[in-house]
Amino acid sequence: MSPDPTVTGEIAARAAQHAGRDGFALVTQERSLMLRFADSKPTQSTAIDDVTVEIAVPLDGHVGRAATNAVDDAALAECAARARLAAEAASVTGEGNFPGFDPELDVVLVGHPLDAATAALDPAAGAEALTAAFSVADEHGVEAHGIWTVAEQEQGWALGDEAAGAERRTDAFMKVICIAPTGRSGYASASSVAVGDLDARRLAEAAARKALMGGEPAELPPGDYRVVFEAQAVGWLCDLLAGCAFNGLAHAEGRGALDGKIGQTVAAPAINLADSPGHARTLPRSFDAEGTHKGPLALIQDGVAQGVAHDIRSAALAGVETTGHALSPGGAPAGPHPTNLVLAGGGAADAAELCAPVERGVYVTRLWYANVVRPKETLITAVTRDGTFLIEDGRVTRPLRDLRLTDSVLSILSGTTALSRDQALTSDGEFYGRRFAYGVVCPAIRTDAARFTGAAG
């Protein structure tokens, strides 16, 4: 196949030639703009226009990797040489199990990942968004803090003398945290392929309402409570679950939460979770970091565990085929990860309907400082933040002091009794390192029991 005519395809083809017949090159070009704001004032703006070249060289079942930001032939040759040295050093330990790269040459786009207005990286659009958020904050007497960011990314790969078609993608993200004079805070965010989907005024209004929720903050003792999780919190739970349960490397090594449980019931019948790169609401990717086509992958269907995600390395260990979930050429050290998770919605009209049957419970906007405690059990710990409320007699009545959640994600999903009809693309969107935009499409849920082990802070 002839080298791709795009910039990244041409660079990848040259890099792969330096890497040798079996060498693999992945090239990512990022153009992004980020505006940060605090106390209803702009505080920082950054613009990035950069290219990263990753070269992977397989040798005796091992993979050596190196990366560079320079794209001239001398730099690419030096990067390939470093990758080869790393492979040679690894091969000293004996034969490995990496079978080599074998990407598909005819990659089919899984969605519509490019939006022209977003790719323009227009700072005026960001200024308008911040102005709208500040206006809402001023109207309500609160401070607005947050981020507005847009990006265009082009990615291409090559193996030896053959290159696949590169893909261009866009993503946009905005979050608004409003802080009231009382110190209470509220959160709202939106993520999309298209910047036009970010409604700054609507986000600021939602965040302000939560920050200004009346009543004296209540406190709850540790215990199990019925909980309504907003989509943002559900997204965090699903992403944490992905690392515990759907990591093919951990699964192949017997460390995964679904080890021995494929085909068994692990969640409520209402839970249908899949990795769906072609879903209309996700941030689509046609191929992974090893050039493998990304298709839909069932993970939990009607509460029953269906499978896990694999890259080439974990698939070789498990004796199966890769599912297209590599994060790095040759496999990331931590293993593969599904980055287009979609949790199907249910029949509830909105969060108010989810709250209606709850006599006394907790309403959670989002989670923060989340960590996995025992992966095999999907036991995690996290704190609620920016909108934790008490539910009494079927409605949200007053603020709650933030709580520490310590529970099994699968246990929470097993106790799920209702899901909202509408789904949202939830994302963190901080991008402190190299930009890798992804999120979880999910609804809000109600679970009969989630364990809180005390107040946060």
Short mmCIF file of C-alpha atoms in Angstrom, two decimals:
data_model
loop_
_atom_site.label_atom_id
_atom_site.label_comp_id
_atom_site.label_asym_id
_atom_site.label_seq_id
_atom_site.Cartn_x
_atom_site.Cartn_y
_atom_site.Cartn_z
CA MET A 1 0.00 0.00 0.00
CA SER A 2 1.41 3.40 -0.90
CA PRO A 3 2.29 5.86 1.86
CA ASP A 4 -0.64 7.94 3.05
CA PRO A 5 -0.67 11.46 1.57
CA THR A 6 -1.33 13.12 4.92
CA VAL A 7 1.49 14.60 6.97
CA THR A 8 1.47 11.89 9.63
CA GLY A 9 1.25 9.11 7.05
CA GLU A 10 4.32 10.39 5.23
CA ILE A 11 6.31 10.77 8.45
CA ALA A 12 5.22 7.32 9.65
CA ALA A 13 6.35 5.74 6.37
CA ARG A 14 9.82 7.28 6.68
CA ALA A 15 10.09 6.32 10.35
CA ALA A 16 9.11 2.72 9.64
CA GLN A 17 11.73 2.44 6.91
CA HIS A 18 14.40 3.43 9.43
CA ALA A 19 12.97 0.89 11.89
CA GLY A 20 13.40 -2.02 9.46
CA ARG A 21 11.08 -4.57 7.88
CA ASP A 22 9.26 -5.48 11.11
CA GLY A 23 9.45 -2.05 12.73
CA PHE A 24 6.28 -0.11 13.48
CA ALA A 25 5.83 3.67 13.60
CA LEU A 26 2.96 5.65 15.08
CA VAL A 27 2.84 9.40 14.43
CA THR A 28 0.52 11.78 16.26
CA GLN A 29 0.17 15.45 15.40
CA GLU A 30 -1.64 17.57 17.96
CA ARG A 31 -2.96 21.08 17.47
CA SER A 32 -4.81 22.29 20.53
CA LEU A 33 -5.95 25.38 22.37
CA MET A 34 -6.76 25.57 26.08
CA LEU A 35 -8.15 28.43 28.13
CA ARG A 36 -8.20 28.15 31.92
CA PHE A 37 -10.17 30.49 34.15
CA ALA A 38 -10.59 31.11 37.87
CA ASP A 39 -12.57 33.59 39.97
CA SER A 40 -14.44 34.55 36.77
CA LYS A 41 -11.24 35.72 35.09
CA PRO A 42 -9.02 34.18 32.39
CA THR A 43 -5.85 32.87 34.00
CA GLN A 44 -3.92 30.91 31.36
CA SER A 45 -3.98 30.15 27.66
CA THR A 46 -1.88 27.56 25.89
CA ALA A 47 -1.57 26.60 22.24
CA ILE A 48 0.17 23.39 21.14
CA ASP A 49 1.29 22.40 17.65
CA ASP A 50 3.48 19.35 17.95
CA VAL A 51 4.30 15.99 16.39
CA THR A 52 5.24 12.86 18.31
CA VAL A 53 6.83 9.87 16.57
CA GLU A 54 6.85 6.52 18.37
CA ILE A 55 8.96 3.73 16.88
CA ALA A 56 8.69 0.13 18.05
CA VAL A 57 11.10 -2.63 17.04
CA PRO A 58 10.24 -6.27 17.83
CA LEU A 59 13.06 -8.75 18.48
CA ASP A 60 12.90 -12.31 19.80
CA GLY A 61 9.42 -11.78 21.23
CA HIS A 62 10.28 -8.46 22.88
CA VAL A 63 9.61 -4.86 21.82
CA GLY A 64 11.94 -1.91 22.13
CA ARG A 65 10.41 1.57 21.91
CA ALA A 66 11.66 5.11 21.52
CA ALA A 67 10.03 8.44 20.74
CA THR A 68 11.01 11.79 19.25
CA ASN A 69 9.43 15.12 18.37
CA ALA A 70 11.80 15.71 15.46
CA VAL A 71 10.79 14.46 12.01
CA ASP A 72 13.92 14.83 9.88
CA ASP A 73 15.52 11.61 8.67
CA ALA A 74 18.53 11.91 10.97
CA ALA A 75 16.29 12.18 14.03
CA LEU A 76 14.09 9.30 12.88
CA ALA A 77 17.13 7.11 12.26
CA GLU A 78 18.48 7.90 15.72
CA CYS A 79 15.08 7.16 17.30
CA ALA A 80 14.88 3.81 15.47
CA ALA A 81 18.39 2.96 16.65
CA ARG A 82 17.41 3.62 20.26
CA ALA A 83 14.32 1.44 19.88
CA ARG A 84 16.48 -1.36 18.43
CA LEU A 85 18.95 -1.10 21.32
CA ALA A 86 16.08 -1.35 23.80
CA ALA A 87 14.80 -4.47 22.03
CA GLU A 88 18.26 -6.03 22.11
CA ALA A 89 18.60 -5.30 25.81
CA ALA A 90 15.21 -6.91 26.53
CA SER A 91 16.04 -10.00 24.46
CA VAL A 92 18.95 -10.80 26.80
CA THR A 93 16.35 -12.13 29.25
CA GLY A 94 15.35 -14.85 26.81
CA GLU A 95 12.56 -15.44 24.32
CA GLY A 96 9.49 -13.22 24.77
CA ASN A 97 5.91 -13.77 23.64
CA PHE A 98 5.25 -10.74 21.43
CA PRO A 99 4.34 -12.19 18.01
CA GLY A 100 5.01 -9.07 15.95
CA PHE A 101 2.91 -6.32 14.43
CA ASP A 102 0.24 -7.30 11.94
CA PRO A 103 -2.05 -4.31 11.45
CA GLU A 104 -4.94 -4.18 9.02
CA LEU A 105 -4.11 -2.20 5.91
CA ASP A 106 -7.66 -1.15 5.05
CA VAL A 107 -8.84 0.79 8.07
CA VAL A 108 -12.49 1.83 7.86
CA LEU A 109 -13.61 4.96 9.66
CA VAL A 110 -15.89 4.08 12.56
CA GLY A 111 -17.64 7.43 12.85
CA HIS A 112 -17.36 11.09 11.98
CA PRO A 113 -14.43 12.21 14.13
CA LEU A 114 -13.75 15.58 12.48
CA ASP A 115 -15.61 18.87 12.97
CA ALA A 116 -14.36 21.77 10.86
CA ALA A 117 -15.30 24.49 13.34
CA THR A 118 -13.41 22.71 16.10
CA ALA A 119 -10.38 22.15 13.88
CA ALA A 120 -10.21 25.92 13.30
CA LEU A 121 -9.06 26.34 16.94
CA ASP A 122 -10.71 29.76 17.02
CA PRO A 123 -9.76 31.60 20.22
CA ALA A 124 -12.76 33.88 19.70
CA ALA A 125 -15.04 30.90 20.32
CA GLY A 126 -13.24 30.32 23.61
CA ALA A 127 -13.56 33.99 24.55
CA GLU A 128 -17.29 33.85 23.89
CA ALA A 129 -17.65 30.74 26.04
CA LEU A 130 -15.77 32.28 28.95
CA THR A 131 -17.72 35.51 28.64
CA ALA A 132 -20.99 33.59 28.82
CA ALA A 133 -19.87 31.63 31.87
CA PHE A 134 -18.67 34.78 33.64
CA SER A 135 -21.97 36.52 32.89
CA VAL A 136 -23.98 33.70 34.47
CA ALA A 137 -21.68 33.62 37.48
CA ASP A 138 -22.10 37.38 37.96
CA GLU A 139 -25.89 37.09 37.71
CA HIS A 140 -25.90 34.50 40.50
CA GLY A 141 -23.19 36.05 42.68
CA VAL A 142 -20.79 33.11 42.38
CA GLU A 143 -17.27 32.60 41.03
CA ALA A 144 -16.65 30.62 37.85
CA HIS A 145 -13.62 28.35 37.53
CA GLY A 146 -12.76 25.86 34.83
CA ILE A 147 -11.41 24.99 31.40
CA TRP A 148 -12.38 25.42 27.76
CA THR A 149 -10.31 23.45 25.25
CA VAL A 150 -10.44 22.30 21.63
CA ALA A 151 -8.10 20.17 19.54
CA GLU A 152 -7.44 18.67 16.16
CA GLN A 153 -5.39 15.50 16.03
CA GLU A 154 -4.05 13.58 13.07
CA GLN A 155 -2.64 10.12 13.53
CA GLY A 156 -1.02 7.67 11.13
CA TRP A 157 0.99 4.48 11.32
CA ALA A 158 3.31 2.46 9.12
CA LEU A 159 4.79 -1.02 9.15
CA GLY A 160 7.89 -1.51 7.01
CA ASP A 161 7.06 -0.18 3.54
CA GLU A 162 3.29 -0.20 4.04
CA ALA A 163 1.24 2.62 5.58
CA ALA A 164 -2.41 2.77 6.63
CA GLY A 165 -4.72 5.66 6.02
CA ALA A 166 -4.25 8.28 8.70
CA GLU A 167 -7.20 9.71 10.57
CA ARG A 168 -8.00 13.26 11.62
CA ARG A 169 -10.09 13.80 14.75
CA THR A 170 -11.37 16.72 16.75
CA ASP A 171 -12.48 17.04 20.35
CA ALA A 172 -13.84 19.82 22.53
CA PHE A 173 -14.33 20.03 26.29
CA MET A 174 -15.56 22.57 28.81
CA LYS A 175 -16.07 22.34 32.53
CA VAL A 176 -17.45 24.97 34.87
CA ILE A 177 -17.16 24.88 38.65
CA CYS A 178 -19.13 27.60 40.42
CA ILE A 179 -18.24 28.51 44.00
CA ALA A 180 -20.74 30.38 46.15
CA PRO A 181 -19.86 32.82 48.96
CA THR A 182 -20.69 30.00 51.39
CA GLY A 183 -17.86 27.96 49.91
CA ARG A 184 -20.21 25.37 48.40
CA SER A 185 -19.48 24.39 44.82
CA GLY A 186 -21.27 22.98 41.80
CA TYR A 187 -19.97 21.27 38.68
CA ALA A 188 -21.05 20.81 35.08
CA SER A 189 -19.14 19.77 31.97
CA ALA A 190 -19.56 18.76 28.34
CA SER A 191 -17.39 16.90 25.84
CA SER A 192 -17.90 16.36 22.13
CA VAL A 193 -16.32 16.05 18.72
CA ALA A 194 -17.80 19.49 17.95
CA VAL A 195 -17.16 22.74 19.81
CA GLY A 196 -20.67 23.86 18.87
CA ASP A 197 -22.04 21.29 21.31
CA LEU A 198 -20.51 23.13 24.28
CA ASP A 199 -23.18 25.42 25.75
CA ALA A 200 -21.24 27.55 28.20
CA ARG A 201 -24.29 29.35 29.57
CA ARG A 202 -26.15 26.10 30.23
CA LEU A 203 -23.11 24.59 31.96
CA ALA A 204 -22.61 27.65 34.15
CA GLU A 205 -26.31 27.74 35.08
CA ALA A 206 -26.21 24.08 36.12
CA ALA A 207 -23.05 24.58 38.19
CA ALA A 208 -24.41 27.73 39.83
CA ARG A 209 -27.68 26.04 40.84
CA LYS A 210 -25.78 23.35 42.69
CA ALA A 211 -23.47 25.82 44.41
CA LEU A 212 -26.46 27.85 45.61
CA MET A 213 -28.56 24.93 46.85
CA GLY A 214 -30.21 26.20 50.03
CA GLY A 215 -30.31 24.73 53.50
CA GLU A 216 -27.73 23.89 56.10
CA PRO A 217 -25.36 21.15 54.97
CA ALA A 218 -26.32 17.79 56.46
CA GLU A 219 -23.95 15.06 57.60
CA LEU A 220 -24.47 11.34 57.27
CA PRO A 221 -22.79 8.65 59.36
CA PRO A 222 -20.86 5.92 57.55
CA GLY A 223 -23.02 3.23 56.05
CA ASP A 224 -24.79 1.87 52.98
CA TYR A 225 -27.21 4.23 51.27
CA ARG A 226 -29.37 4.33 48.19
CA VAL A 227 -27.60 6.62 45.76
CA VAL A 228 -28.37 8.48 42.57
CA PHE A 229 -25.16 8.99 40.60
CA GLU A 230 -25.16 11.61 37.87
CA ALA A 231 -23.62 10.61 34.55
CA GLN A 232 -20.29 12.26 35.41
CA ALA A 233 -19.90 10.04 38.47
CA VAL A 234 -21.05 6.96 36.53
CA GLY A 235 -18.38 7.67 33.91
CA TRP A 236 -15.69 7.60 36.59
CA LEU A 237 -17.04 4.30 37.93
CA CYS A 238 -17.05 2.72 34.47
CA ASP A 239 -13.52 3.88 33.67
CA LEU A 240 -12.23 2.53 36.99
CA LEU A 241 -14.03 -0.74 36.26
CA ALA A 242 -12.31 -0.89 32.87
CA GLY A 243 -8.90 -0.92 34.53
CA CYS A 244 -9.93 -3.62 37.01
CA ALA A 245 -12.09 -5.90 34.90
CA PHE A 246 -11.54 -5.32 31.17
CA ASN A 247 -7.74 -5.13 31.06
CA GLY A 248 -6.73 -8.13 28.93
CA LEU A 249 -3.21 -8.27 30.36
CA ALA A 250 -4.45 -8.48 33.95
CA HIS A 251 -7.07 -10.99 32.85
CA ALA A 252 -4.50 -13.21 31.09
CA GLU A 253 -2.29 -13.12 34.18
CA GLY A 254 -5.16 -14.01 36.51
CA ARG A 255 -5.24 -10.58 38.16
CA GLY A 256 -8.40 -9.26 36.53
CA ALA A 257 -11.76 -8.97 38.24
CA LEU A 258 -13.42 -11.11 35.55
CA ASP A 259 -10.92 -13.97 35.87
CA GLY A 260 -13.07 -17.11 35.85
CA LYS A 261 -16.27 -15.07 35.53
CA ILE A 262 -16.79 -14.74 31.78
CA GLY A 263 -20.32 -15.95 31.12
CA GLN A 264 -21.40 -15.32 34.71
CA THR A 265 -23.68 -12.64 36.12
CA VAL A 266 -21.59 -9.80 37.54
CA ALA A 267 -24.05 -6.88 37.51
CA ALA A 268 -27.76 -6.13 37.44
CA PRO A 269 -29.71 -7.26 34.35
CA ALA A 270 -30.14 -3.61 33.35
CA ILE A 271 -26.38 -3.18 32.85
CA ASN A 272 -25.25 -3.32 29.23
CA LEU A 273 -21.72 -2.04 28.79
CA ALA A 274 -19.63 -2.18 25.62
CA ASP A 275 -16.68 -0.50 23.98
CA SER A 276 -18.30 1.15 20.95
CA PRO A 277 -15.95 3.35 18.90
CA GLY A 278 -18.67 4.03 16.34
CA HIS A 279 -21.28 5.29 18.81
CA ALA A 280 -22.73 8.66 17.82
CA ARG A 281 -21.84 10.33 21.13
CA THR A 282 -18.30 9.06 21.68
CA LEU A 283 -14.92 10.40 20.51
CA PRO A 284 -14.32 7.84 17.75
CA ARG A 285 -11.05 6.23 16.77
CA SER A 286 -10.71 3.93 13.76
CA PHE A 287 -7.56 2.15 14.92
CA ASP A 288 -5.49 1.68 18.05
CA ALA A 289 -1.81 2.40 18.71
CA GLU A 290 -0.83 -0.81 16.91
CA GLY A 291 -2.82 -0.10 13.75
CA THR A 292 -5.57 -2.59 14.64
CA HIS A 293 -9.07 -1.71 13.51
CA LYS A 294 -11.36 -0.79 16.41
CA GLY A 295 -14.74 -2.47 16.32
CA PRO A 296 -17.52 -2.85 18.92
CA LEU A 297 -16.71 -5.11 21.87
CA ALA A 298 -19.36 -6.42 24.27
CA LEU A 299 -18.13 -6.35 27.88
CA ILE A 300 -21.24 -6.85 30.04
CA GLN A 301 -24.57 -7.76 28.47
CA ASP A 302 -27.75 -7.99 30.56
CA GLY A 303 -25.49 -8.15 33.60
CA VAL A 304 -23.43 -11.07 32.27
CA ALA A 305 -19.66 -10.71 31.68
CA GLN A 306 -18.85 -11.14 27.98
CA GLY A 307 -15.17 -10.38 27.46
CA VAL A 308 -12.15 -8.15 27.96
CA ALA A 309 -10.04 -5.80 25.86
CA HIS A 310 -6.74 -6.92 24.32
CA ASP A 311 -3.72 -5.49 22.60
CA ILE A 312 -1.28 -7.73 20.69
CA ARG A 313 0.80 -8.58 23.77
CA SER A 314 -2.09 -9.51 26.05
CA ALA A 315 -3.85 -11.39 23.23
CA ALA A 316 -0.73 -13.51 22.70
CA LEU A 317 -0.67 -14.37 26.40
CA ALA A 318 -4.34 -15.31 26.32
CA GLY A 319 -4.15 -17.21 23.03
CA VAL A 320 -6.72 -14.98 21.33
CA GLU A 321 -6.77 -12.14 18.80
CA THR A 322 -6.22 -8.48 19.69
CA THR A 323 -9.42 -6.47 20.01
CA GLY A 324 -7.75 -3.18 19.05
CA HIS A 325 -7.20 -1.61 22.45
CA ALA A 326 -3.46 -0.92 22.52
CA LEU A 327 -2.45 2.38 24.11
CA SER A 328 1.15 2.14 22.87
CA PRO A 329 2.89 0.21 20.06
CA GLY A 330 3.86 -3.12 21.58
CA GLY A 331 1.45 -2.61 24.45
CA ALA A 332 1.45 -0.16 27.36
CA PRO A 333 3.10 -1.51 30.54
CA ALA A 334 -0.22 -1.48 32.38
CA GLY A 335 -2.01 -3.26 29.55
CA PRO A 336 -4.87 -2.38 27.16
CA HIS A 337 -7.81 -0.14 28.05
CA PRO A 338 -11.21 0.41 26.40
CA THR A 339 -11.54 4.11 25.61
CA ASN A 340 -14.98 4.21 23.98
CA LEU A 341 -17.10 2.78 26.78
CA VAL A 342 -20.86 3.08 26.34
CA LEU A 343 -23.32 2.17 29.09
CA ALA A 344 -26.83 1.80 27.67
CA GLY A 345 -29.54 4.00 29.12
CA GLY A 346 -32.74 2.88 30.80
CA GLY A 347 -36.30 4.11 31.13
CA ALA A 348 -36.09 6.92 33.70
CA ALA A 349 -36.92 10.33 32.27
CA ASP A 350 -34.37 12.21 34.36
CA ALA A 351 -32.56 12.39 37.68
CA ALA A 352 -35.73 13.52 39.44
CA GLU A 353 -37.44 10.26 38.45
CA LEU A 354 -34.42 8.31 39.71
CA CYS A 355 -34.74 10.07 43.07
CA ALA A 356 -38.51 9.55 43.40
CA PRO A 357 -38.47 6.12 45.16
CA VAL A 358 -35.64 7.07 47.55
CA GLU A 359 -36.84 7.83 51.07
CA ARG A 360 -33.39 8.77 52.34
CA GLY A 361 -30.27 8.64 50.24
CA VAL A 362 -27.41 10.47 48.56
CA TYR A 363 -27.23 12.38 45.29
CA VAL A 364 -23.72 12.46 43.78
CA THR A 365 -22.68 14.83 41.00
CA ARG A 366 -19.16 13.54 40.50
CA LEU A 367 -16.24 11.72 42.10
CA TRP A 368 -12.69 12.88 42.71
CA TYR A 369 -9.40 11.49 44.02
CA ALA A 370 -10.52 8.07 42.90
CA ASN A 371 -8.19 5.11 43.32
CA VAL A 372 -8.42 1.35 42.99
CA VAL A 373 -7.83 -0.42 46.32
CA ARG A 374 -8.22 -4.09 45.33
CA PRO A 375 -8.51 -4.59 41.56
CA LYS A 376 -9.64 -8.23 41.80
CA GLU A 377 -12.69 -7.08 43.76
CA THR A 378 -13.13 -3.81 41.80
CA LEU A 379 -12.88 -2.13 45.21
CA ILE A 380 -12.30 1.60 44.79
CA THR A 381 -12.21 4.66 47.00
CA ALA A 382 -13.18 8.18 45.96
CA VAL A 383 -14.66 11.35 47.38
CA THR A 384 -17.81 13.08 46.23
CA ARG A 385 -17.37 16.65 45.09
CA ASP A 386 -19.05 19.78 43.71
CA GLY A 387 -22.64 18.81 44.34
CA THR A 388 -23.42 16.20 46.99
CA PHE A 389 -26.98 16.34 48.27
CA LEU A 390 -29.38 14.60 50.61
CA ILE A 391 -32.38 12.86 49.08
CA GLU A 392 -35.43 12.79 51.36
CA ASP A 393 -38.88 11.46 50.49
CA GLY A 394 -38.06 11.24 46.81
CA ARG A 395 -36.45 14.61 46.20
CA VAL A 396 -33.18 16.46 46.70
CA THR A 397 -33.61 18.65 49.78
CA ARG A 398 -30.30 20.11 50.94
CA PRO A 399 -26.52 19.93 50.61
CA LEU A 400 -24.50 17.13 52.15
CA ARG A 401 -20.99 17.32 53.40
CA ASP A 402 -18.79 15.48 50.89
CA LEU A 403 -18.42 11.78 51.56
CA ARG A 404 -15.83 9.10 50.95
CA LEU A 405 -17.11 6.26 48.80
CA THR A 406 -15.39 2.91 49.41
CA ASP A 407 -17.09 0.12 47.56
CA SER A 408 -16.85 -2.39 44.73
CA VAL A 409 -17.87 -0.98 41.35
CA LEU A 410 -19.43 -4.32 40.39
CA SER A 411 -21.33 -4.28 43.67
CA ILE A 412 -22.71 -0.82 42.85
CA LEU A 413 -23.69 -1.98 39.37
CA SER A 414 -25.23 -5.16 40.81
CA GLY A 415 -27.48 -3.00 42.97
CA THR A 416 -28.48 -0.72 40.10
CA THR A 417 -32.26 -0.62 39.80
CA ALA A 418 -32.79 2.18 37.28
CA LEU A 419 -30.95 4.19 34.64
CA SER A 420 -31.88 7.45 32.96
CA ARG A 421 -32.95 7.39 29.34
CA ASP A 422 -30.56 10.15 28.28
CA GLN A 423 -26.81 9.55 28.07
CA ALA A 424 -23.93 12.02 28.22
CA LEU A 425 -20.33 11.84 27.06
CA THR A 426 -18.42 12.24 30.30
CA SER A 427 -14.73 13.10 30.37
CA ASP A 428 -12.05 14.40 32.69
CA GLY A 429 -10.49 16.68 30.09
CA GLU A 430 -7.55 18.01 32.11
CA PHE A 431 -4.85 17.05 29.55
CA TYR A 432 -1.85 17.77 31.73
CA GLY A 433 0.31 15.46 29.60
CA ARG A 434 0.12 14.39 25.97
CA ARG A 435 -3.47 14.82 24.87
CA PHE A 436 -5.48 11.62 24.61
CA ALA A 437 -9.12 12.60 24.47
CA TYR A 438 -11.59 9.92 25.45
CA GLY A 439 -14.67 9.55 27.60
CA VAL A 440 -17.54 7.33 28.71
CA VAL A 441 -21.03 7.62 27.25
CA CYS A 442 -23.41 6.82 30.09
CA PRO A 443 -26.68 7.69 31.84
CA ALA A 444 -27.36 8.58 35.45
CA ILE A 445 -28.15 5.57 37.64
CA ARG A 446 -29.85 4.66 40.90
CA THR A 447 -28.31 1.93 43.02
CA ASP A 448 -29.87 0.38 46.11
CA ALA A 449 -26.65 0.34 48.11
CA ALA A 450 -23.34 2.16 47.95
CA ARG A 451 -21.02 2.23 50.92
CA PHE A 452 -19.71 5.48 52.36
CA THR A 453 -16.99 5.18 54.98
CA GLY A 454 -17.06 8.69 56.36
CA ALA A 455 -16.94 12.36 55.56
CA ALA A 456 -14.31 13.58 53.11
CA GLY A 457 -11.56 15.87 54.24
#
